[in-house]
Structures are given as structure tokens and as C-alpha cells.
Coordinates of C-alpha atoms in Angstrom, one line a residue:
Chain Q
M26 CA 129.9 63.8 87.1
I27 CA 128.0 65.4 89.8
D28 CA 129.1 64.8 93.4
I29 CA 126.1 64.1 95.8
R30 CA 126.7 64.7 99.4
I31 CA 124.2 63.9 102.3
D32 CA 124.6 65.5 105.7
D33 CA 123.8 62.4 107.8
D34 CA 123.7 64.5 111.0
A35 CA 121.2 67.0 109.4
C36 CA 119.1 64.4 107.5
V37 CA 116.0 63.2 109.2
G38 CA 115.4 60.0 107.2
C39 CA 111.9 60.8 105.7
S40 CA 113.4 59.0 102.5
L41 CA 111.4 61.6 100.3
C42 CA 114.6 62.0 98.3
V43 CA 114.5 58.6 97.3
E44 CA 110.9 58.9 96.1
V45 CA 111.4 62.0 93.9
C46 CA 114.5 60.9 92.0
P47 CA 113.6 60.4 88.7
T48 CA 116.9 58.1 87.9
K49 CA 116.4 56.2 91.4
V50 CA 120.2 57.3 92.3
F51 CA 119.2 57.0 96.0
E52 CA 118.4 53.8 97.8
F53 CA 117.1 53.9 101.6
D54 CA 119.3 52.1 104.1
E55 CA 116.8 50.8 106.7
K56 CA 119.3 50.0 109.6
K57 CA 120.6 53.5 109.4
A58 CA 117.5 55.2 108.8
R59 CA 119.3 57.6 106.1
P60 CA 119.1 57.5 102.2
V61 CA 122.4 56.2 100.7
V62 CA 123.8 57.3 97.0
K63 CA 123.8 54.2 94.9
K64 CA 124.1 55.5 91.3
P65 CA 125.8 58.7 91.1
K66 CA 126.5 58.4 87.4
E67 CA 122.6 58.6 87.0
C68 CA 122.1 61.9 88.2
F69 CA 121.6 64.6 85.8
G70 CA 121.2 67.4 88.1
C71 CA 117.4 68.2 88.2
L72 CA 117.9 68.9 92.1
S73 CA 114.5 67.4 92.7
C74 CA 116.0 66.0 95.9
S75 CA 117.5 69.1 97.1
E76 CA 114.3 70.9 96.7
I77 CA 112.2 68.1 98.4
C78 CA 114.8 67.6 101.5
P79 CA 113.3 69.3 104.5
A80 CA 116.5 69.3 106.4
T81 CA 118.5 71.1 103.2
A82 CA 120.9 68.1 103.9
I83 CA 121.6 67.5 100.4
V84 CA 124.2 69.4 98.1
H85 CA 125.5 69.0 94.7
E86 CA 128.8 69.9 93.5
G87 CA 129.3 69.9 89.7
V88 CA 126.1 71.1 88.7
V89 CA 125.9 73.1 85.6
H90 CA 123.1 75.8 85.6
S91 CA 121.7 76.2 82.3
E92 CA 120.3 79.9 81.9
N93 CA 118.1 79.3 78.8
H94 CA 115.5 76.9 78.3
Y95 CA 115.3 77.2 74.8
Y96 CA 117.4 77.7 72.0
D97 CA 117.3 80.4 69.3
P98 CA 120.1 80.3 66.7
G99 CA 119.3 83.8 65.4
A100 CA 119.6 85.4 69.0
V101 CA 122.6 83.4 69.6
E102 CA 124.2 84.9 66.5
L103 CA 123.3 88.0 67.3
S104 CA 124.6 88.2 70.9
Q105 CA 128.0 86.9 69.8
K106 CA 128.0 89.7 67.3
T107 CA 127.5 92.1 69.8
A108 CA 129.9 90.2 72.4
D109 CA 132.3 90.6 69.6
E110 CA 131.7 94.3 69.4
A111 CA 132.1 94.5 73.0
G112 CA 135.6 93.3 72.8
G113 CA 135.0 89.5 73.6
I114 CA 133.5 88.1 76.6
N115 CA 136.0 89.8 78.9
F116 CA 133.7 92.6 79.6
P117 CA 136.5 95.4 79.5
D118 CA 134.4 98.5 80.5
D119 CA 130.8 99.5 81.6
A120 CA 130.4 100.3 78.3
G121 CA 130.8 97.1 77.2
I122 CA 129.0 95.4 79.4
R123 CA 126.0 97.5 78.4
R124 CA 126.1 97.0 74.9
L125 CA 126.4 93.5 75.3
A126 CA 123.3 93.1 77.7
V127 CA 121.2 95.4 75.6
G128 CA 121.9 93.5 72.6
D129 CA 121.2 90.1 73.9
L130 CA 117.9 91.4 75.8
G131 CA 117.0 93.5 72.9
I132 CA 117.2 91.0 70.4
R133 CA 115.1 88.8 72.8
L134 CA 112.8 91.7 73.1
L135 CA 112.2 92.6 69.6
S136 CA 111.4 89.0 68.8
V137 CA 108.9 88.7 71.6
A138 CA 107.2 92.2 70.4
S139 CA 107.1 90.8 66.7
V140 CA 105.3 87.6 68.1
F141 CA 102.6 89.3 70.0
R142 CA 102.1 91.5 67.0
Q143 CA 101.5 88.7 64.7
T144 CA 99.7 86.6 67.1
L145 CA 97.4 89.5 68.8
G146 CA 97.4 92.2 65.9
G147 CA 95.7 95.3 67.2
S148 CA 95.8 94.3 71.0
L149 CA 99.4 94.8 71.4
P150 CA 99.2 98.0 73.3
A151 CA 96.9 96.2 75.7
V152 CA 99.4 93.6 76.4
G153 CA 102.0 96.4 77.3
T154 CA 99.4 98.3 79.5
M155 CA 98.5 94.7 81.3
A156 CA 102.1 94.1 82.0
G157 CA 102.5 97.7 83.3
R158 CA 99.3 97.3 85.5
T159 CA 101.0 93.9 86.9
L160 CA 104.2 95.4 88.1
A161 CA 102.5 98.0 89.7
T162 CA 100.4 95.6 91.8
H163 CA 103.4 93.4 92.8
L164 CA 104.9 96.4 94.1
P165 CA 105.2 96.5 98.1
R166 CA 102.7 98.5 99.5
Y167 CA 105.2 101.5 101.0
H168 CA 105.9 102.4 97.7
V169 CA 102.2 103.5 96.6
P170 CA 102.1 107.1 96.1
A171 CA 99.5 109.4 97.4
D172 CA 98.7 111.2 94.1
F173 CA 99.5 111.4 90.3
K174 CA 102.2 113.8 91.0
E175 CA 103.9 111.7 93.5
A176 CA 103.7 108.3 91.3
L177 CA 105.2 110.3 88.3
A178 CA 107.9 111.9 90.3
M179 CA 108.7 108.1 91.7
V180 CA 108.7 106.5 88.3
V181 CA 110.9 109.3 86.8
E182 CA 113.3 109.0 89.8
Q183 CA 113.6 105.2 89.2
L184 CA 113.9 105.6 85.2
A185 CA 116.0 108.9 84.8
P186 CA 119.4 107.4 85.1
T187 CA 118.8 104.5 82.6
W188 CA 116.5 106.4 80.3
D189 CA 117.7 110.1 80.7
L190 CA 113.6 110.6 81.2
E191 CA 112.1 113.9 81.9
A192 CA 108.6 114.5 82.4
S193 CA 106.6 117.7 82.5
Y194 CA 103.0 117.8 83.9
D195 CA 101.0 120.8 83.8
G196 CA 98.9 119.6 86.5
A197 CA 95.7 119.5 84.2
E198 CA 95.2 117.0 81.1
S199 CA 98.6 116.7 79.3
L200 CA 101.9 114.8 80.4
K201 CA 105.0 114.9 78.3
I202 CA 107.3 112.4 78.7
T203 CA 110.9 112.5 76.9
A204 CA 113.8 109.8 77.1
G205 CA 117.1 110.8 76.0
T206 CA 118.7 107.7 76.0
C207 CA 117.0 104.8 74.7
F208 CA 118.4 100.9 74.2
I209 CA 115.6 100.2 71.6
R210 CA 116.5 102.8 69.7
D211 CA 120.3 102.0 69.7
L212 CA 119.2 98.5 68.6
C213 CA 116.9 99.4 66.1
R214 CA 119.6 101.6 64.2
R215 CA 122.2 99.0 64.5
E216 CA 119.9 96.4 62.9
G217 CA 118.6 98.9 60.6
L218 CA 115.3 98.8 61.7
E219 CA 112.8 101.6 61.7
L220 CA 112.0 103.1 64.9
G221 CA 108.4 103.2 66.6
G222 CA 108.0 99.7 65.7
D223 CA 106.0 96.8 68.0
L224 CA 108.6 97.1 70.9
C225 CA 108.3 101.0 71.5
V226 CA 104.3 100.5 71.0
L227 CA 104.9 97.9 74.2
F228 CA 107.3 100.1 76.1
Y229 CA 105.0 103.4 75.7
N230 CA 101.7 101.4 76.8
Y231 CA 103.8 99.4 79.8
L232 CA 104.7 102.9 81.4
A233 CA 101.4 104.2 80.8
G234 CA 100.0 101.2 82.5
Y235 CA 102.3 101.3 85.1
L236 CA 101.8 104.8 86.0
A237 CA 97.9 104.5 85.6
K238 CA 97.6 101.8 88.3
L239 CA 100.2 103.5 90.9
S240 CA 97.9 106.5 90.7
G241 CA 94.7 105.2 90.0
V242 CA 94.2 107.9 87.3
R243 CA 93.0 106.7 83.8
L244 CA 95.7 107.4 81.0
K245 CA 95.5 107.6 77.4
L246 CA 98.5 107.5 75.0
E247 CA 98.0 110.5 72.7
K248 CA 101.1 111.0 70.4
T249 CA 104.6 109.5 70.3
S250 CA 107.2 110.7 68.2
P251 CA 110.5 108.5 68.4
G252 CA 113.7 110.1 67.4
D253 CA 117.2 111.3 68.9
T254 CA 115.0 112.1 71.8
C255 CA 111.8 110.1 72.0
A256 CA 109.0 112.1 73.1
Y257 CA 105.3 110.9 73.8
E258 CA 102.4 112.9 75.2
I259 CA 99.8 111.1 77.5
K260 CA 96.3 112.6 78.2
V261 CA 95.0 112.0 82.0
I262 CA 91.6 111.3 82.3
R263 CA 90.6 111.9 85.8
K264 CA 89.0 108.8 87.9
E265 CA 85.0 109.7 88.2
Chain A
M20 CA 141.7 97.4 124.6
K21 CA 138.1 96.6 125.3
A22 CA 135.8 96.5 122.0
R23 CA 133.0 99.1 122.3
V24 CA 129.5 97.6 121.6
S25 CA 126.4 99.6 121.3
T26 CA 123.1 98.6 120.8
E27 CA 119.8 100.0 119.6
W28 CA 116.0 98.9 119.9
L29 CA 113.7 99.9 117.0
S30 CA 110.3 98.4 116.2
G31 CA 110.6 95.4 118.1
C32 CA 110.0 93.9 121.5
S33 CA 113.2 93.9 123.3
G34 CA 113.2 90.0 123.1
C35 CA 116.4 90.1 121.2
H36 CA 118.1 92.3 124.0
V37 CA 117.0 90.0 126.6
A38 CA 118.3 87.1 124.5
I39 CA 121.9 88.3 124.9
V40 CA 121.6 87.8 128.7
D41 CA 120.8 84.3 127.7
L42 CA 124.5 83.7 126.8
H43 CA 124.6 83.0 130.8
E44 CA 128.5 82.3 131.8
K45 CA 129.7 83.2 128.2
L46 CA 128.4 86.5 129.0
L47 CA 130.6 87.0 131.7
N48 CA 133.7 86.1 129.0
L49 CA 132.0 88.8 127.0
V50 CA 132.2 91.3 129.4
D51 CA 135.8 91.0 130.2
D52 CA 136.2 91.7 126.2
V53 CA 133.8 94.3 125.7
E54 CA 132.4 97.8 126.8
F55 CA 128.8 98.2 126.5
V56 CA 128.3 102.1 125.4
R57 CA 124.7 101.9 124.7
V58 CA 122.0 99.6 125.6
P59 CA 118.4 101.0 125.7
V60 CA 117.1 98.5 128.1
L61 CA 120.0 98.7 130.8
M62 CA 121.4 102.5 130.5
D63 CA 120.3 105.8 130.0
E64 CA 122.3 106.8 127.1
K65 CA 120.4 109.5 124.8
G66 CA 123.3 110.1 122.3
Y67 CA 125.0 107.6 119.9
P68 CA 128.5 107.0 121.3
K69 CA 131.2 106.1 118.7
A70 CA 131.4 101.9 118.6
D71 CA 133.2 99.0 116.9
V72 CA 130.0 97.1 116.6
G73 CA 126.4 98.2 116.7
I74 CA 123.5 95.6 117.4
V75 CA 120.1 96.7 116.0
E76 CA 116.9 95.0 117.3
G77 CA 113.8 95.5 115.3
A78 CA 112.4 97.0 111.9
V79 CA 111.8 100.3 110.9
R80 CA 108.1 101.4 111.7
S81 CA 108.3 104.9 112.1
E82 CA 110.4 108.0 111.4
H83 CA 111.8 108.1 114.6
D84 CA 113.4 104.5 113.9
R85 CA 114.9 105.7 110.3
H86 CA 116.8 108.4 112.2
A87 CA 117.9 106.1 114.9
L88 CA 119.0 103.6 112.6
E89 CA 120.9 106.2 110.6
K90 CA 122.8 107.6 113.7
M91 CA 123.8 103.9 114.5
R92 CA 125.2 103.4 111.0
E93 CA 127.2 106.6 111.3
S94 CA 128.6 105.8 115.0
C95 CA 129.4 102.2 114.3
G96 CA 131.9 100.5 112.4
K97 CA 130.1 97.0 111.8
L98 CA 126.3 96.9 111.9
L99 CA 124.5 93.5 112.9
A100 CA 121.0 93.2 112.1
F101 CA 119.8 91.2 115.3
G102 CA 116.5 89.1 115.0
T103 CA 113.8 88.7 112.6
C104 CA 112.7 92.0 112.6
A105 CA 116.0 93.7 111.6
S106 CA 116.7 91.0 109.2
Y107 CA 113.1 90.7 107.6
G108 CA 110.5 93.3 109.1
G109 CA 109.2 90.8 111.4
P110 CA 105.6 90.0 112.5
S111 CA 104.4 93.7 112.3
G112 CA 105.3 93.2 108.7
I113 CA 101.6 92.1 108.5
G114 CA 100.9 95.6 108.5
W115 CA 102.0 95.5 104.4
L116 CA 98.4 93.6 103.9
Y117 CA 96.4 97.1 105.0
G118 CA 98.3 99.9 104.6
R119 CA 99.4 102.7 107.2
D120 CA 96.2 104.6 106.9
A121 CA 93.7 101.5 107.5
I122 CA 95.9 100.7 110.4
L123 CA 95.6 104.2 112.1
A124 CA 91.9 104.3 111.4
K125 CA 91.4 101.0 113.2
A126 CA 93.6 101.7 116.1
Y127 CA 92.4 105.2 116.7
G128 CA 88.9 105.4 115.3
G129 CA 85.9 103.5 116.6
N130 CA 87.9 101.5 119.2
V131 CA 85.7 100.3 122.2
S132 CA 88.5 101.5 124.4
D133 CA 88.7 105.2 122.6
A134 CA 86.2 107.1 124.4
K135 CA 86.6 110.2 122.1
G136 CA 86.9 108.7 118.8
S137 CA 90.0 110.9 118.4
K138 CA 92.9 111.1 116.3
V139 CA 96.4 109.9 116.2
P140 CA 97.9 111.8 119.4
G141 CA 100.1 115.1 118.2
G142 CA 103.8 115.0 118.7
A143 CA 104.0 111.3 117.8
S144 CA 106.5 110.1 115.2
K145 CA 105.1 109.9 111.8
L146 CA 104.4 106.2 110.6
E147 CA 106.5 104.7 107.7
E148 CA 103.9 103.5 105.0
S149 CA 104.6 100.0 106.0
V150 CA 107.6 98.3 108.0
I151 CA 110.6 97.8 106.6
P152 CA 113.7 95.4 107.6
I153 CA 116.7 97.7 108.4
D154 CA 118.8 96.8 105.5
E155 CA 116.3 99.1 102.9
V156 CA 117.9 102.0 104.9
V157 CA 121.6 101.6 105.7
K158 CA 124.1 98.9 104.6
I159 CA 124.3 95.9 107.1
D160 CA 127.4 94.1 107.7
R161 CA 125.8 90.9 109.2
Y162 CA 122.6 89.3 109.5
L163 CA 121.1 87.2 112.1
P164 CA 117.4 86.2 111.9
G165 CA 115.8 84.5 114.8
C166 CA 113.3 85.4 117.0
P167 CA 115.1 85.7 119.3
P168 CA 118.1 83.8 118.0
H169 CA 119.4 81.3 120.0
P170 CA 122.3 82.2 122.0
Y171 CA 124.5 79.4 120.5
F172 CA 124.2 81.6 117.3
I173 CA 124.5 85.1 119.2
A174 CA 128.0 83.9 120.7
I175 CA 129.0 83.0 117.1
A176 CA 127.9 86.4 115.6
I177 CA 129.3 88.5 118.5
R178 CA 132.9 86.7 118.4
D179 CA 132.8 87.1 114.5
L180 CA 131.9 90.8 114.8
L181 CA 134.7 91.5 117.3
G182 CA 137.0 89.7 114.9
V183 CA 137.9 86.7 117.5
E184 CA 137.1 83.9 115.1
S185 CA 134.7 83.4 112.1
I186 CA 132.6 80.2 112.2
P187 CA 130.5 79.9 108.9
L188 CA 126.9 79.8 110.2
S189 CA 125.0 76.7 108.7
P190 CA 122.2 77.2 106.0
K191 CA 120.2 74.1 107.0
T192 CA 116.7 74.3 108.0
V193 CA 115.0 73.9 111.6
C194 CA 114.3 69.9 110.4
S195 CA 117.8 69.3 110.6
E196 CA 117.9 70.0 114.2
C197 CA 114.9 68.2 115.0
G198 CA 114.7 64.9 116.9
R199 CA 111.3 63.9 115.6
R200 CA 111.3 61.2 113.0
M201 CA 109.8 61.9 109.5
Q202 CA 108.1 59.1 108.0
K203 CA 105.1 58.1 105.9
T204 CA 101.7 57.5 107.8
E205 CA 98.4 56.8 107.1
G206 CA 94.9 58.0 108.3
A207 CA 96.4 61.4 109.5
K208 CA 93.9 64.2 109.7
L209 CA 94.9 68.0 108.8
S210 CA 94.9 70.0 112.2
K211 CA 97.1 73.4 113.3
G212 CA 99.1 74.1 116.3
E213 CA 97.6 71.4 118.5
V214 CA 100.2 70.2 121.2
S215 CA 98.5 67.3 122.4
A216 CA 97.4 64.1 120.8
N217 CA 101.0 64.1 119.3
D218 CA 103.5 61.2 118.9
P219 CA 106.4 62.9 120.5
D220 CA 108.8 61.0 118.4
T221 CA 107.2 61.4 114.9
C222 CA 107.2 64.3 112.7
F223 CA 104.5 66.9 112.7
L224 CA 104.0 67.1 109.3
S225 CA 103.7 63.1 109.3
Q226 CA 100.4 63.3 111.7
G227 CA 98.8 66.1 109.8
V228 CA 99.8 69.2 111.8
V229 CA 100.9 71.9 109.9
C230 CA 104.7 72.9 110.9
L231 CA 106.9 75.4 109.3
G232 CA 110.4 73.5 110.3
S233 CA 111.0 72.6 106.6
V234 CA 110.8 75.6 105.0
T235 CA 112.4 77.7 108.0
L236 CA 116.0 78.6 108.5
D237 CA 117.7 77.0 111.7
R238 CA 118.5 79.7 114.2
C239 CA 116.9 78.2 117.2
K240 CA 118.3 74.8 117.4
A241 CA 114.5 73.6 116.7
Q242 CA 113.5 74.3 120.1
C243 CA 109.8 74.5 119.5
P244 CA 109.2 71.2 117.6
N245 CA 111.4 69.4 119.9
K246 CA 109.4 70.0 123.0
G247 CA 106.2 69.6 121.3
V248 CA 105.0 72.8 119.5
A249 CA 104.7 72.8 115.6
C250 CA 107.2 75.5 114.1
A251 CA 106.1 78.8 113.5
G252 CA 108.8 79.7 111.0
C253 CA 110.3 82.8 113.4
A254 CA 113.8 82.7 111.9
G255 CA 112.4 83.5 108.6
P256 CA 112.8 81.5 105.2
S257 CA 115.2 79.0 104.6
V258 CA 118.1 79.7 102.1
D259 CA 116.1 77.6 99.3
L260 CA 112.9 79.6 99.7
I261 CA 115.0 82.9 99.3
R262 CA 117.1 81.7 96.3
E263 CA 114.4 79.9 94.4
P264 CA 111.8 82.1 93.1
H265 CA 109.3 79.2 92.4
L266 CA 109.2 78.0 96.0
D267 CA 106.9 79.3 98.8
I268 CA 106.0 78.3 102.0
R269 CA 102.7 77.5 101.4
S270 CA 103.2 75.1 98.5
M271 CA 106.2 73.3 100.1
V272 CA 104.9 72.6 103.5
A273 CA 101.6 71.3 101.3
K274 CA 103.8 69.1 99.0
R275 CA 106.0 67.5 101.5
M276 CA 102.9 67.0 104.0
A277 CA 100.9 65.1 100.8
M278 CA 103.9 62.8 100.1
L279 CA 104.1 61.8 103.9
T280 CA 100.4 61.6 104.6
G281 CA 98.8 61.0 101.3
I282 CA 96.5 63.9 102.0
P283 CA 95.8 65.2 98.4
E284 CA 98.2 68.4 98.2
Q285 CA 95.6 70.9 97.3
E286 CA 93.6 70.2 100.0
I287 CA 96.4 70.9 102.3
R288 CA 96.9 74.0 100.2
D289 CA 93.4 75.2 100.6
Y290 CA 93.4 74.4 104.4
I291 CA 96.4 76.2 105.2
Q292 CA 95.3 79.4 103.1
G293 CA 93.3 81.1 105.5
D294 CA 96.1 81.1 108.2
A295 CA 98.9 82.3 105.4
K296 CA 99.3 85.4 106.7
T297 CA 100.6 84.2 110.0
F298 CA 103.1 82.2 108.1
Y299 CA 104.2 84.6 106.1
S300 CA 104.2 87.0 109.1
Y301 CA 107.9 86.8 109.7
A302 CA 109.3 88.0 106.4
L303 CA 106.3 89.4 105.2
S304 CA 107.7 93.0 104.5
S305 CA 111.0 91.8 103.0
P306 CA 112.1 91.9 99.7
V307 CA 113.0 88.3 99.6
M308 CA 109.4 87.5 99.7
Y309 CA 108.3 90.0 96.6
G310 CA 108.2 87.4 94.2
K311 CA 106.3 85.1 96.2
P312 CA 102.1 84.8 96.0
T313 CA 102.2 87.5 98.6
V314 CA 99.6 89.7 96.4
E315 CA 97.3 86.9 96.8
L316 CA 97.9 87.1 100.3
R317 CA 95.7 90.0 100.8
E318 CA 92.6 87.9 99.1
W319 CA 93.4 85.0 101.5
A320 CA 93.1 87.2 104.4
A321 CA 89.9 88.8 103.2
E322 CA 88.4 85.4 102.7
A323 CA 89.6 84.0 106.0
A324 CA 88.0 87.0 107.9
K325 CA 84.7 86.6 106.6

């Protein structure tokens, strides 16, 4: 059962918790001018009262936080498989954690990408680009680089450790990016999927959109070659 | 042996240093146990002597601030982010809305007092792109937001840092210390910051006055609302706001005020939107606010300027 505790000293007696509670757990004691927990068994832990409380006076103990708001049997089965491969749920080492996380996240991403492809068809790359651009807009201002070279260096620095990312830019038009490590590749190989699928398309365009918005330069994805070292070329079109 | 304490003053107003003096007679007990080896507002110490505890006031605004902070980290055992500027960037974080170049252009070009229409003076330390809270630069052991923090909390923090005793600080909001009665009212009209024409015993929100007490961490013992001034949110966002990505200052104030006064929530949101940059100001440049609608803030600010 969830244990609800109200700090009467902190409480300001606004009675908003009584009002918002969907299961009417609280009653307002007019004499004390404080709410009282009347039906604790009715509480299902939505935490509406805790959210509205202006004084943070309500504390719940024994609430189980749910991480997923949906249940996907396929994904659960696959993550279980990855968990078993990683040696159970006890996370024996870093590699184990990585494989588990990558498996779980990757399966979700693969399904998202295929849903996008089915519903949007040819607009799939645009979704990736938009996501990248949105990320760049949400960055704090002091991370905004001055020119394209600086933007590129910044992105490579961020991503290099995870992806073994390398970029060569000749200062003119052609930009070549290679990724030595790729969790999508590992995942596709394990699941027997073809490389360069929908998720890859999303990621290529995501990075291009991110770079473009950061630097204010127009970019066009030219050529991609997934494989042991994933390489792709981007054409840099200067801003008019 | 006396514990050695070193303090540093970065991009801040020195108010936090002055607040240490507010400890009054408690300060005397402190002086018995502590040797101040570096206090920029009191003594002329150019170097960074070794110390057990370092107290840093202010945010990182320029390259000099960054350098000084790194020196403090090297020379001090434990480092305390003292005050809202050090913890969250503080009011100068509003610069985040405009960027470094726009600010320098405004300050040094075309100003009324600027006869020569000159450039940034040579030799000045280069500005960072924006204000940064100090934990973006070095590792921090303790945080004490507040503008300045109430002496009650300063005493607790210093005793904790010196290893005397550890009292957990309350994670509650300003409302928890406020003596006003929050109740349902009718016919309240929206207003900002008015001190007069208030019922001194009734909550500001109930009276339609925008007050940030319910979304602000209590490191002040609710001094402002208890004395008739609506809370400006100077100790930074409450724990709930930091922890929950979907909560933000504007919507939570509007939600509560709407329930108390019956004024439609959207009307309150629109009303406070123009001033939003002052609401967010104390933590604007801190990562704790990145997930919040601070991106829209630029547009709100532009709209309000029209």
C-alpha cells in the first residue's frame, strides 16, 4: 500500500490536493485547516496531489514508478533475449550493460523507423533531418559554433567516443564521415537484417540536419555505404 | 587546528559575501574555528593559498572567471557553490537569450553614454558565449542556492563543510515557510508585483498577484512574501521542477492560480508570458532548465519588447 505523509508544518492549507485527487483520498479538516488522509487504500500513486502542492508537503512512499507507458510483447521478448546474452540482469560488466541497453533501445528504434517508413514513405529522410534540426535549436546558446568547421569539430568530439567517428572536410564541398562502431550494425547483424535500412536513413539525415542547423549551412546527403566501417558523403552547399 | 577557508568572487554582486556577515554572533563562533585565508572583499590576497573549504560566489562569465574557478578547485579540498549565480548562473543568465555578440554590440556600440562609438576595451578578459553555472567547469561538492541564502542555511552549510555536523536541508518550497493563507477567492484581478492593496494574511496567488513561491526552493525562509513582496524565484526552481521534465514555472503558477481564483489558466499564462524572462532568469543558463520551454522564451521576449 502507498503510504501518504503530509507535513503539517509545511502545508499552507490551500486544499488543492483534496480537489485534484481523482480517488478522493483526502478530506479537508476545517478546524485544523489541513488536509487529512482518509482513504489511503484508494490511492493508486498518480502523484497529482504531490504535483499541485505549492509547499511540497506531500510525500508518497511505496510508489512503483512505471517506465513504459505501453507494452510491446515483441520488444519485451527481444530485450529478454539480450538480457540473457548479457548474463542475466545483474550487469556483469560494461560490455554487458552496453549490449543490453543497445538491444533494448535498438529494437524500439527499429520499430519506430519501420512505422515511419510505412506511414510516411518517401518523407522518411525529412523526419530524420527535422529531428536533427530540432536538437540543434534546443541546444543552449553558448554551444553555438561560429562556422561550419567548428560545428563539425564539435559534433565529432561529442560522438567520437561512441561511434569511432571520423570526419574529413576539404574546406570546399565534400565532407566524408566514417563511423567505426555502430550499434545499428551490430543489431542488424544479430537479427539478420539488411544494413542501410530505414533506421540508417533516419540516422544519416539526423546527423546532417543537426550539422546544418548548427552551422547555418545547407547540406545534402550524397552517398552512403554501410558496412564494417560505415562511410557517407555529404555535399556542402553554401548559404546564399 | 583551525580549518582554512578560502572564498572567491566570480561574476556576481558580492551580496553572498556580505550574507556571510549576516551570521551575526554565529560568525564569532565561526571565527574561533576557522581561518579565512582568502576573501576578495576583505583582504588583498592575489594567490590561491591551500584551503580545506572553498566558497565560490558568482557564475562563470569571462575567461578570467574560468581561470579563477579552476585555481580554486586546485587549491581547495571541498568546494561550495554559494548562491544562485554559482549554482544556476543567476540573473545574468538572461544573456543566454541574446548571445555574446549582441550584448557587446549593445553595450559598446551606439550607446548614449558612448561618445566615440567605440569597441570593447583592450585587455579585458574575453567573455564566454553565455553565463555558465560553475559546475559546468569544475566538480562541485555542495550547492547552496539563494540570493543570497538565508543565514540559517549558510550556518548549516558551513558546519557541514567543516565536518562539524550534517543536517539535511529541506527540499520544500517557499510556500512551506510563508505565513499567508492560501485559499479560494472570487473576483481577483491579475496583477504583478504590487505591494499595496493586498490582504496581508492571504496568499498572493489567491489575490491574483503573480508570485513564484510555489515553484521556488526555500533557501530564504520566505522573507519576501511574509513582508508583503511577491516571490521572484531567486533561489532557483523547486526540486519538483528540476526533477519532472513536464513541469515549468509558467504553467505551474498558472495552474495553481487558476484553481484558487477561477481565472482561466490560459489567460494567466498569456498574462505572465511577457515577463517570462524575469521569471526564469535565476536559472536560465543552467542545464536544469534545458528541457523547459526556454527556447520559446526568445519569442516571448521579442513579443514583449514590441
